[in-house]
XYZ file of C-alpha atoms in Angstrom:
595
model
C 9.756 -116.045 112.698
C 11.871 -113.187 114.001
C 14.026 -111.106 111.659
C 17.178 -112.580 113.187
C 15.903 -116.107 112.493
C 14.944 -115.106 108.944
C 18.453 -113.790 108.178
C 20.028 -116.743 109.983
C 18.229 -119.268 107.783
C 18.928 -117.356 104.562
C 22.616 -116.986 105.495
C 22.868 -120.674 106.429
C 21.643 -121.658 102.962
C 24.029 -119.242 101.238
C 27.013 -120.470 103.276
C 26.239 -124.080 102.349
C 26.018 -123.190 98.653
C 29.288 -121.221 98.793
C 31.454 -123.589 100.832
C 29.771 -126.976 100.495
C 29.179 -127.303 104.246
C 25.923 -126.566 106.052
C 26.927 -124.752 109.234
C 25.244 -125.437 112.543
C 22.707 -122.671 113.063
C 24.537 -121.625 116.255
C 27.559 -120.637 114.141
C 25.462 -118.200 112.092
C 25.571 -115.368 114.596
C 23.195 -112.482 113.871
C 22.873 -109.346 115.960
C 21.328 -105.908 115.648
C 23.691 -103.553 113.822
C 25.251 -100.974 116.130
C 23.881 -97.476 115.638
C 27.187 -96.012 114.434
C 27.194 -98.336 111.400
C 24.910 -98.511 108.375
C 22.692 -101.589 108.284
C 19.876 -103.379 110.082
C 21.465 -106.649 111.203
C 25.052 -107.888 111.378
C 26.465 -111.329 110.639
C 29.686 -112.240 112.485
C 32.110 -113.991 110.133
C 34.692 -115.384 112.546
C 32.870 -118.663 113.426
C 32.606 -119.408 109.672
C 36.268 -119.070 108.691
C 37.021 -122.800 109.027
C 34.439 -123.426 106.301
C 35.379 -120.538 104.000
C 39.158 -120.910 104.523
C 39.398 -117.211 103.629
C 39.937 -113.940 105.448
C 37.045 -112.447 107.452
C 36.646 -109.584 104.960
C 36.506 -111.845 101.895
C 34.132 -114.238 103.673
C 31.780 -111.340 104.473
C 31.984 -110.036 100.901
C 31.154 -113.424 99.391
C 28.227 -114.052 101.754
C 26.927 -110.505 101.201
C 27.093 -110.860 97.391
C 25.302 -114.215 97.519
C 22.588 -112.909 99.851
C 21.764 -109.890 97.658
C 21.489 -112.152 94.581
C 19.417 -114.931 96.154
C 17.335 -113.037 98.712
C 15.205 -110.127 97.425
C 14.615 -108.971 101.002
C 18.310 -107.986 101.253
C 18.799 -104.651 99.498
C 22.489 -104.164 100.287
C 25.387 -104.694 102.664
C 28.714 -103.339 103.841
C 31.719 -105.021 105.409
C 33.552 -103.757 108.486
C 36.467 -106.113 109.179
C 34.854 -109.442 110.100
C 31.308 -108.095 110.295
C 28.741 -108.159 107.508
C 26.180 -105.367 107.991
C 22.989 -106.264 106.146
C 20.318 -103.778 105.052
C 16.824 -105.109 104.434
C 14.420 -103.739 101.833
C 11.409 -101.485 102.359
C 9.289 -104.375 101.063
C 10.541 -106.547 103.888
C 9.816 -103.957 106.581
C 6.377 -103.170 105.137
C 5.570 -106.882 105.338
C 6.837 -106.979 108.928
C 4.531 -104.114 109.879
C 1.613 -105.740 108.083
C 2.137 -108.953 110.004
C 2.206 -106.968 113.259
C -1.026 -105.183 112.313
C -2.681 -108.522 111.580
C -1.578 -110.129 114.853
C -3.964 -108.974 117.590
C -1.808 -110.665 120.261
C 1.525 -109.522 118.839
C 4.396 -110.379 121.158
C 2.332 -112.644 123.399
C 2.444 -116.447 123.188
C -0.259 -118.899 124.204
C 0.728 -121.496 126.780
C 1.570 -124.941 125.441
C -0.652 -127.510 127.123
C 2.250 -129.982 127.218
C 4.625 -127.644 129.075
C 5.114 -127.999 132.805
C 3.834 -125.030 134.809
C 5.878 -122.413 136.639
C 5.170 -121.609 140.285
C 6.115 -118.103 141.425
C 6.139 -117.497 145.184
C 6.252 -113.867 146.232
C 5.153 -111.423 148.920
C 5.486 -113.860 151.882
C 4.696 -111.291 154.577
C 4.755 -111.645 158.357
C 1.464 -111.058 160.148
C 3.015 -108.814 162.797
C 3.283 -105.683 160.661
C 1.899 -104.019 157.527
C 3.556 -104.230 154.127
C 6.349 -101.726 153.534
C 8.581 -100.449 150.719
C 10.670 -103.635 150.677
C 7.492 -105.697 150.273
C 6.450 -103.433 147.404
C 9.577 -104.319 145.431
C 8.986 -108.004 146.171
C 5.338 -107.873 145.114
C 5.958 -105.859 141.967
C 8.793 -108.158 140.866
C 6.799 -111.316 141.566
C 3.652 -110.111 139.854
C 5.485 -108.709 136.820
C 7.668 -111.771 136.215
C 4.527 -113.914 136.510
C 2.888 -111.929 133.701
C 6.042 -111.958 131.584
C 6.387 -115.731 131.938
C 2.692 -116.190 131.175
C 2.951 -114.183 127.955
C 6.134 -115.989 126.952
C 4.005 -119.149 126.798
C 4.137 -120.604 130.325
C 1.390 -121.821 132.643
C 1.985 -119.716 135.751
C 0.687 -120.105 139.295
C 1.204 -117.136 141.627
C 1.434 -118.244 145.249
C 1.892 -116.495 148.581
C 3.259 -118.072 151.764
C 2.147 -116.076 154.799
C 4.372 -116.294 157.879
C 1.574 -116.403 160.465
C 3.287 -118.262 163.308
C 6.307 -117.839 165.578
C 7.625 -115.582 168.301
C 7.210 -112.381 166.243
C 3.439 -112.946 166.091
C 3.333 -113.575 169.830
C 5.140 -110.297 170.482
C 2.292 -108.323 168.894
C -0.244 -110.508 170.717
C 1.261 -110.016 174.200
C 1.596 -106.256 173.656
C -2.082 -106.076 172.659
C -3.073 -108.093 175.741
C -1.081 -105.812 178.034
C -1.768 -102.408 176.506
C -4.616 -102.773 173.989
C -7.672 -102.348 176.212
C -9.688 -104.296 173.638
C -8.772 -101.968 170.740
C -9.896 -103.203 167.294
C -9.605 -101.905 163.728
C -13.221 -100.763 163.990
C -12.792 -98.910 167.293
C -9.490 -97.315 166.265
C -10.283 -96.573 162.622
C -6.982 -98.200 161.630
C -6.346 -100.889 159.040
C -5.880 -104.198 160.826
C -2.302 -104.728 159.701
C -1.388 -101.232 160.892
C -3.003 -101.836 164.259
C -1.147 -105.114 164.838
C 2.076 -103.503 163.615
C 1.677 -100.731 166.167
C 1.652 -103.333 168.934
C 4.779 -104.970 167.510
C 6.492 -101.586 167.805
C 5.015 -101.163 171.315
C 6.468 -104.548 172.318
C 9.944 -103.472 171.214
C 9.651 -100.216 173.147
C 8.612 -101.986 176.352
C 11.240 -104.697 175.837
C 14.035 -102.115 175.609
C 12.743 -100.336 178.718
C 12.721 -103.590 180.690
C 16.256 -104.449 179.524
C 17.492 -101.049 180.700
C 15.816 -101.534 184.098
C 17.331 -105.009 184.553
C 20.808 -103.793 183.576
C 20.433 -100.992 186.148
C 19.748 -103.705 188.751
C 23.048 -105.409 187.961
C 22.326 -107.881 185.143
C 24.522 -108.082 182.054
C 22.851 -106.921 178.849
C 22.676 -110.500 177.524
C 21.056 -111.706 180.746
C 18.583 -108.826 180.675
C 17.627 -109.552 177.056
C 16.908 -113.174 177.938
C 15.023 -112.482 181.183
C 12.962 -109.407 180.316
C 9.430 -110.219 181.572
C 7.621 -109.194 178.389
C 9.824 -111.517 176.304
C 9.208 -114.406 178.697
C 5.476 -113.729 178.415
C 5.687 -113.806 174.601
C 7.628 -117.087 174.734
C 4.998 -118.565 177.053
C 2.302 -117.458 174.597
C 4.159 -119.276 171.811
C 4.264 -122.463 173.893
C 0.514 -122.161 174.490
C -0.079 -121.678 170.765
C 1.968 -124.772 169.935
C -0.014 -126.681 172.610
C -3.219 -125.471 170.867
C -4.503 -123.618 173.925
C -8.037 -122.523 172.863
C -7.823 -119.008 174.274
C -4.424 -118.375 172.659
C -5.545 -119.804 169.314
C -8.659 -117.589 169.415
C -6.589 -114.427 169.989
C -4.096 -115.473 167.293
C -6.933 -116.070 164.816
C -8.570 -112.733 165.623
C -5.427 -110.639 165.239
C -4.281 -112.489 162.115
C -7.754 -111.927 160.661
C -7.277 -108.199 161.125
C -3.956 -108.407 159.318
C -5.315 -110.444 156.394
C -8.023 -107.854 155.783
C -5.386 -105.128 155.812
C -3.092 -107.033 153.462
C -5.937 -107.595 151.010
C -6.620 -103.861 150.795
C -2.942 -103.179 150.091
C -2.753 -105.917 147.460
C -5.867 -104.510 145.790
C -4.429 -100.992 145.731
C -1.260 -102.327 144.057
C -3.226 -104.497 141.618
C -1.626 -107.665 143.022
C -3.392 -111.032 143.121
C -2.512 -114.665 143.861
C -3.790 -117.995 142.624
C -3.229 -119.620 146.000
C -2.162 -118.592 149.504
C -0.368 -120.938 151.895
C 0.033 -120.370 155.638
C 3.073 -121.422 157.664
C 0.770 -122.383 160.534
C -0.286 -125.240 158.238
C 2.870 -125.961 156.241
C 5.055 -126.383 159.347
C 3.085 -129.561 160.047
C 4.902 -131.132 157.071
C 8.151 -131.059 159.047
C 7.728 -134.439 160.759
C 7.341 -136.380 157.515
C 10.271 -134.462 155.942
C 12.586 -135.281 158.842
C 11.527 -138.927 158.997
C 12.065 -139.249 155.249
C 15.564 -137.761 155.442
C 16.529 -139.909 158.422
C 15.264 -143.104 156.791
C 17.336 -142.375 153.682
C 20.434 -141.640 155.742
C 20.601 -138.115 154.327
C 19.880 -136.544 157.732
C 21.624 -137.428 160.997
C 20.215 -137.232 164.535
C 22.588 -136.145 167.298
C 22.576 -137.231 170.940
C 20.477 -134.216 171.973
C 17.797 -135.326 169.423
C 18.527 -132.430 167.054
C 18.587 -133.321 163.341
C 21.250 -132.080 160.903
C 22.472 -132.504 157.343
C 26.183 -132.464 156.543
C 26.863 -130.406 153.396
C 30.643 -130.155 153.812
C 31.143 -132.394 150.764
C 29.366 -129.689 148.749
C 31.624 -126.951 150.092
C 29.171 -125.754 152.757
C 28.745 -126.735 156.429
C 26.382 -128.656 158.656
C 22.829 -127.361 158.612
C 20.331 -127.666 161.468
C 16.924 -129.028 160.425
C 15.244 -129.798 163.750
C 16.141 -128.351 167.142
C 16.634 -130.607 170.170
C 13.235 -129.494 171.509
C 11.561 -130.759 168.336
C 10.857 -127.330 166.779
C 11.653 -126.761 163.124
C 13.645 -124.087 161.315
C 12.715 -122.263 158.102
C 14.705 -124.520 155.790
C 12.821 -127.599 157.032
C 9.483 -125.987 156.286
C 10.691 -124.935 152.830
C 11.679 -128.543 152.079
C 8.206 -129.750 152.967
C 6.500 -126.951 151.057
C 8.588 -127.602 147.924
C 7.658 -131.295 147.997
C 3.993 -130.457 148.519
C 4.004 -127.968 145.650
C 5.712 -130.352 143.265
C 3.113 -133.003 144.080
C 0.396 -130.421 143.521
C 1.639 -128.638 140.383
C 4.324 -130.923 138.848
C 6.161 -127.690 138.091
C 8.949 -127.266 135.583
C 10.294 -124.313 137.554
C 9.644 -122.948 141.039
C 10.676 -119.316 141.502
C 11.170 -117.808 144.963
C 11.109 -114.001 144.934
C 13.163 -113.261 148.049
C 15.780 -110.653 148.985
C 19.461 -111.304 148.343
C 20.192 -111.753 152.053
C 18.654 -115.234 151.648
C 20.923 -116.441 148.819
C 22.693 -118.945 151.094
C 19.343 -120.266 152.322
C 18.219 -121.177 148.793
C 21.606 -122.593 147.893
C 21.200 -124.946 150.864
C 17.593 -125.751 149.945
C 18.555 -126.881 146.435
C 21.401 -129.024 147.781
C 19.177 -130.704 150.353
C 16.538 -131.507 147.730
C 19.275 -132.894 145.473
C 20.700 -135.043 148.272
C 17.211 -136.332 149.023
C 17.070 -137.570 145.443
C 14.504 -135.185 143.980
C 15.324 -134.851 140.288
C 13.452 -131.542 140.124
C 15.809 -129.844 142.609
C 17.373 -127.861 139.745
C 13.926 -126.422 139.001
C 14.152 -124.350 142.187
C 15.217 -120.798 141.310
C 15.891 -117.910 143.672
C 14.931 -114.591 142.054
C 17.188 -112.564 144.288
C 16.728 -108.823 144.599
C 18.579 -106.029 146.353
C 17.592 -103.637 149.089
C 15.294 -100.707 148.342
C 15.352 -97.584 150.452
C 14.456 -93.915 150.358
C 17.066 -91.145 150.019
C 16.819 -90.682 153.807
C 18.212 -94.160 154.479
C 17.325 -97.628 155.722
C 14.092 -98.812 157.337
C 13.655 -100.598 160.684
C 10.403 -102.431 161.381
C 10.830 -102.798 165.150
C 11.345 -99.076 165.583
C 8.357 -98.134 163.468
C 10.482 -96.230 160.944
C 9.525 -98.265 157.875
C 8.048 -96.677 154.774
C 4.508 -97.999 154.917
C 3.193 -99.347 151.609
C -0.258 -97.777 152.000
C 1.202 -94.388 152.884
C 3.578 -94.535 149.925
C 0.809 -95.427 147.454
C -1.357 -92.604 148.823
C 1.547 -90.162 148.597
C 2.275 -91.129 144.986
C -1.370 -90.678 143.925
C -1.545 -87.292 145.672
C 1.678 -86.193 143.998
C 0.290 -87.232 140.607
C -2.840 -85.178 141.287
C -0.842 -82.113 142.347
C 1.421 -82.268 139.290
C -1.533 -82.832 136.981
C -3.311 -79.781 138.411
C -0.150 -77.691 138.185
C 0.387 -78.618 134.525
C -3.317 -78.422 133.670
C -3.195 -81.828 131.995
C -6.675 -82.955 133.066
C -8.536 -79.651 132.995
C -10.875 -80.904 130.274
C -12.018 -84.137 131.984
C -14.549 -84.697 134.763
C -13.456 -85.264 138.348
C -14.117 -89.023 138.275
C -11.946 -89.587 135.213
C -9.274 -87.274 136.617
C -9.167 -89.285 139.855
C -8.833 -92.518 137.845
C -5.963 -91.115 135.763
C -4.163 -89.700 138.805
C -4.411 -93.076 140.506
C -2.872 -95.024 137.642
C -0.221 -92.352 137.035
C 0.804 -92.361 140.702
C 0.936 -96.155 140.788
C 2.649 -96.231 137.397
C 5.374 -93.926 138.692
C 5.973 -96.134 141.724
C 5.915 -99.434 139.847
C 8.008 -98.319 136.898
C 10.733 -96.672 139.004
C 11.208 -99.897 140.940
C 10.919 -102.302 138.010
C 13.249 -100.420 135.659
C 16.166 -101.363 137.934
C 17.793 -104.776 137.551
C 16.429 -106.843 140.465
C 19.916 -107.823 141.629
C 20.876 -104.202 142.300
C 20.231 -102.247 145.462
C 18.217 -99.141 144.726
C 17.018 -95.867 146.172
C 13.411 -94.992 145.461
C 13.024 -91.263 144.909
C 9.288 -90.337 144.866
C 9.830 -86.917 143.262
C 12.110 -88.227 140.529
C 9.781 -91.144 139.783
C 6.887 -88.939 138.689
C 8.747 -86.602 136.321
C 6.695 -86.416 133.112
C 9.853 -85.820 131.037
C 12.283 -88.294 132.603
C 12.987 -92.025 132.468
C 9.717 -92.669 134.266
C 6.392 -94.437 134.093
C 4.425 -91.177 133.632
C 6.571 -90.290 130.594
C 5.664 -93.607 128.958
C 2.019 -93.289 130.015
C 1.896 -89.778 128.576
C 3.344 -91.034 125.280
C 0.530 -93.586 125.050
C -2.052 -90.883 125.820
C -0.449 -88.624 123.200
C -0.792 -91.311 120.522
C -4.419 -91.968 121.486
C -5.058 -88.227 121.186
C -3.530 -88.216 117.695
C -5.733 -91.144 116.673
C -8.860 -89.440 118.062
C -8.051 -86.266 116.133
C -7.589 -88.321 112.965
C -11.326 -88.920 113.020
C -12.847 -91.577 110.801
C -9.672 -92.723 109.058
C -9.898 -96.502 108.783
C -6.959 -98.272 110.379
C -5.859 -101.882 109.972
C -5.107 -101.630 106.260
C -2.108 -103.074 104.439
C 0.965 -100.853 104.203
C 2.911 -100.543 100.948
C 6.675 -99.956 100.809
C 6.323 -96.559 99.120
C 4.370 -95.243 102.120
C 7.491 -95.519 104.310
C 9.363 -92.271 103.785
C 12.123 -91.954 106.401
C 14.838 -93.781 108.333
C 13.142 -92.782 111.614
C 10.012 -94.698 110.578
C 12.107 -97.737 109.729
C 13.742 -97.501 113.147
C 10.321 -97.518 114.810
C 9.158 -100.553 112.806
C 12.336 -102.355 113.795
C 11.837 -101.410 117.459
C 8.313 -102.763 117.711
C 9.439 -105.848 115.790
C 11.823 -106.530 118.711
C 8.953 -106.764 121.212
C 8.432 -110.565 121.079
C 12.160 -111.164 121.412
C 12.330 -108.721 124.322
C 9.535 -110.553 126.148
C 11.414 -113.825 125.641
C 14.711 -112.444 126.939
C 12.976 -110.879 129.948
C 11.266 -114.181 130.776
C 14.430 -116.230 130.379
C 16.479 -113.892 132.570
C 13.656 -113.324 135.102
C 14.217 -109.592 134.714
C 11.301 -107.151 134.214
C 13.799 -104.282 133.837
C 14.415 -105.459 130.260
C 10.762 -104.806 129.393
C 10.717 -101.545 131.360
C 13.716 -100.091 129.559
C 12.471 -101.307 126.171
C 9.169 -99.454 126.739
C 11.061 -96.271 127.628
C 13.299 -96.429 124.550
C 10.265 -96.990 122.320
C 8.374 -94.076 123.890
C 11.443 -91.835 123.562
C 11.903 -92.724 119.877
C 8.227 -92.113 119.148
C 8.318 -88.685 120.789
C 11.250 -87.695 118.582
C 9.272 -88.880 115.547
C 6.198 -86.960 116.735
C 8.157 -83.709 116.962
C 10.035 -84.158 113.660
C 7.239 -85.336 111.365
C 3.693 -84.343 110.478
C 1.118 -87.045 111.132
C -2.448 -85.774 110.804
C -1.351 -82.738 108.751
C 0.784 -84.821 106.372
C -0.466 -83.932 102.867
C 0.397 -87.270 101.260
C -2.574 -89.492 102.039
C -0.616 -92.748 101.850
C 2.143 -91.479 104.145
C -0.460 -90.104 106.572
C -2.231 -93.458 106.641
C 1.056 -95.277 107.319
C 2.067 -92.930 110.131
C -1.288 -93.403 111.841
C -0.984 -97.199 111.498
C 2.540 -97.056 112.878
C 1.410 -94.862 115.774
C -1.399 -97.279 116.636
C 0.940 -100.262 116.714
C 3.420 -98.379 118.899
C 0.628 -97.482 121.321
C -0.416 -101.135 121.480
C 3.136 -102.336 122.134
C 3.596 -99.692 124.848
C 0.317 -100.808 126.429
C 1.349 -104.484 126.342
C 4.811 -103.695 127.706
C 3.389 -101.737 130.607
C 0.757 -104.415 131.270
C 3.604 -106.883 131.725
C 4.875 -104.567 134.463
C 1.445 -104.380 136.093
C 0.994 -100.773 134.940
C -2.092 -99.316 133.279
C -1.840 -96.634 130.598
C -4.535 -93.956 130.171
C -6.032 -92.804 126.889
C -6.127 -89.228 128.184
C -3.595 -87.515 130.360
């Protein structure tokens, strides 16, 4: 039971005894007391005035008096207008810390076998280019929210839908056929996804040249764009692929294989994994049954040119194309089929799509179509929308080859961590292997934390230099705090930890603040899961690390002369280190013991 729930229940009983009416628990509003006021938790009196039939101040006074008499855990209170600020006893907080010490999985819930699972789809890359900075934000959000949901008590399945078909794939293929001279990842020394991406950029370069030449011959720009030979060749390649031409399928398989190997290396470097990967080259085959189902129900309409549409004007939207007149599908049609397939497979209670905010309309339409088709689980579809991420220099453009490559960025972050570590002399006393390990997780921690500390809905600028500041609102600052605590515990030697704390061992308000902060961890995990927002965890971890560092500088720990106080401060430090480690794990970030 959380502290808020504890006070809520005690206050509910007191209110019933005072006014003869048991209030609904929702009316007993408890919140953390604001820092400028004395107290631990605050009860809001205004929803209770109909029962008390008295002023807010008198109501607070009566409830406060009754709580201090009936509840030994309440040591005092003060009233500020209609707010009752409650202070809890040292005995209560010592018991809270003891329960945290005893709980080896503090803050983490086990999944309930009766709960429906949650499916989280993220990454969803195209196989015509390597992963870039935008993909990094997608992957980090998807992976982190999956862990947060898992530790809030959900069964979670992480899935990836790879876009491995379409004209964009054929553009890389035709460029390789024309200019590749049989180049492979092995012969070039490039990662496969980088190699294929280079040919996507080469296609765009040749396409623009051909457009310019055709315009010079008298065509309009629109005509030139449609009739450029290299585009027509790519379109012909797509037709061959759809006709299952063996030679085309073989080339497609070979080049996609290069990309998959490259993706896997990037995922591994980021610490990202999936429970299942789907491929659009397979899921698009679901389209026929989806369209036939919608037509048979009268939800979809077929026009004279054989195209299929759904009319959403009654829902405040417009008509939406589902099948072109030539029989080819659009993305929304494939998503309908995939959602149905996944529900049949997982019977999910929630399906989360981690996709950029430019697709908000798309998912609004998807939910409406599923609702109109009669699927009761349509409301279980949730779009975890996130904003654009860019570097201080500006936006990225894939076709022009100006994207911030994910592999290059990871490598840069690890190198920067190594350079800063060497400059500060932080790892002078460890061997080269351990130093390389620490630099790797610090570099990745800087990248991951800087991105995840921002509310997903906001656009953001990723600043590599700012992200790795050991004294700022950064991952390395939190990692260093964990390493600092582990160093303190090592220096403490053979002191046995895991013992019961007594109230008299708690000697300062700062220590009480730290107990209260770690006590908020389970609630923070729950709020983060419910709001699908890892930034809540990220900022909690920073505030906890910041508070501990203030404590570390203001108070003696190992040199504390009072044995009981020293024991308590070491126990408190250990629990803070564990909560920091769990918080960062939820973000996909490791924390070192030395740094």
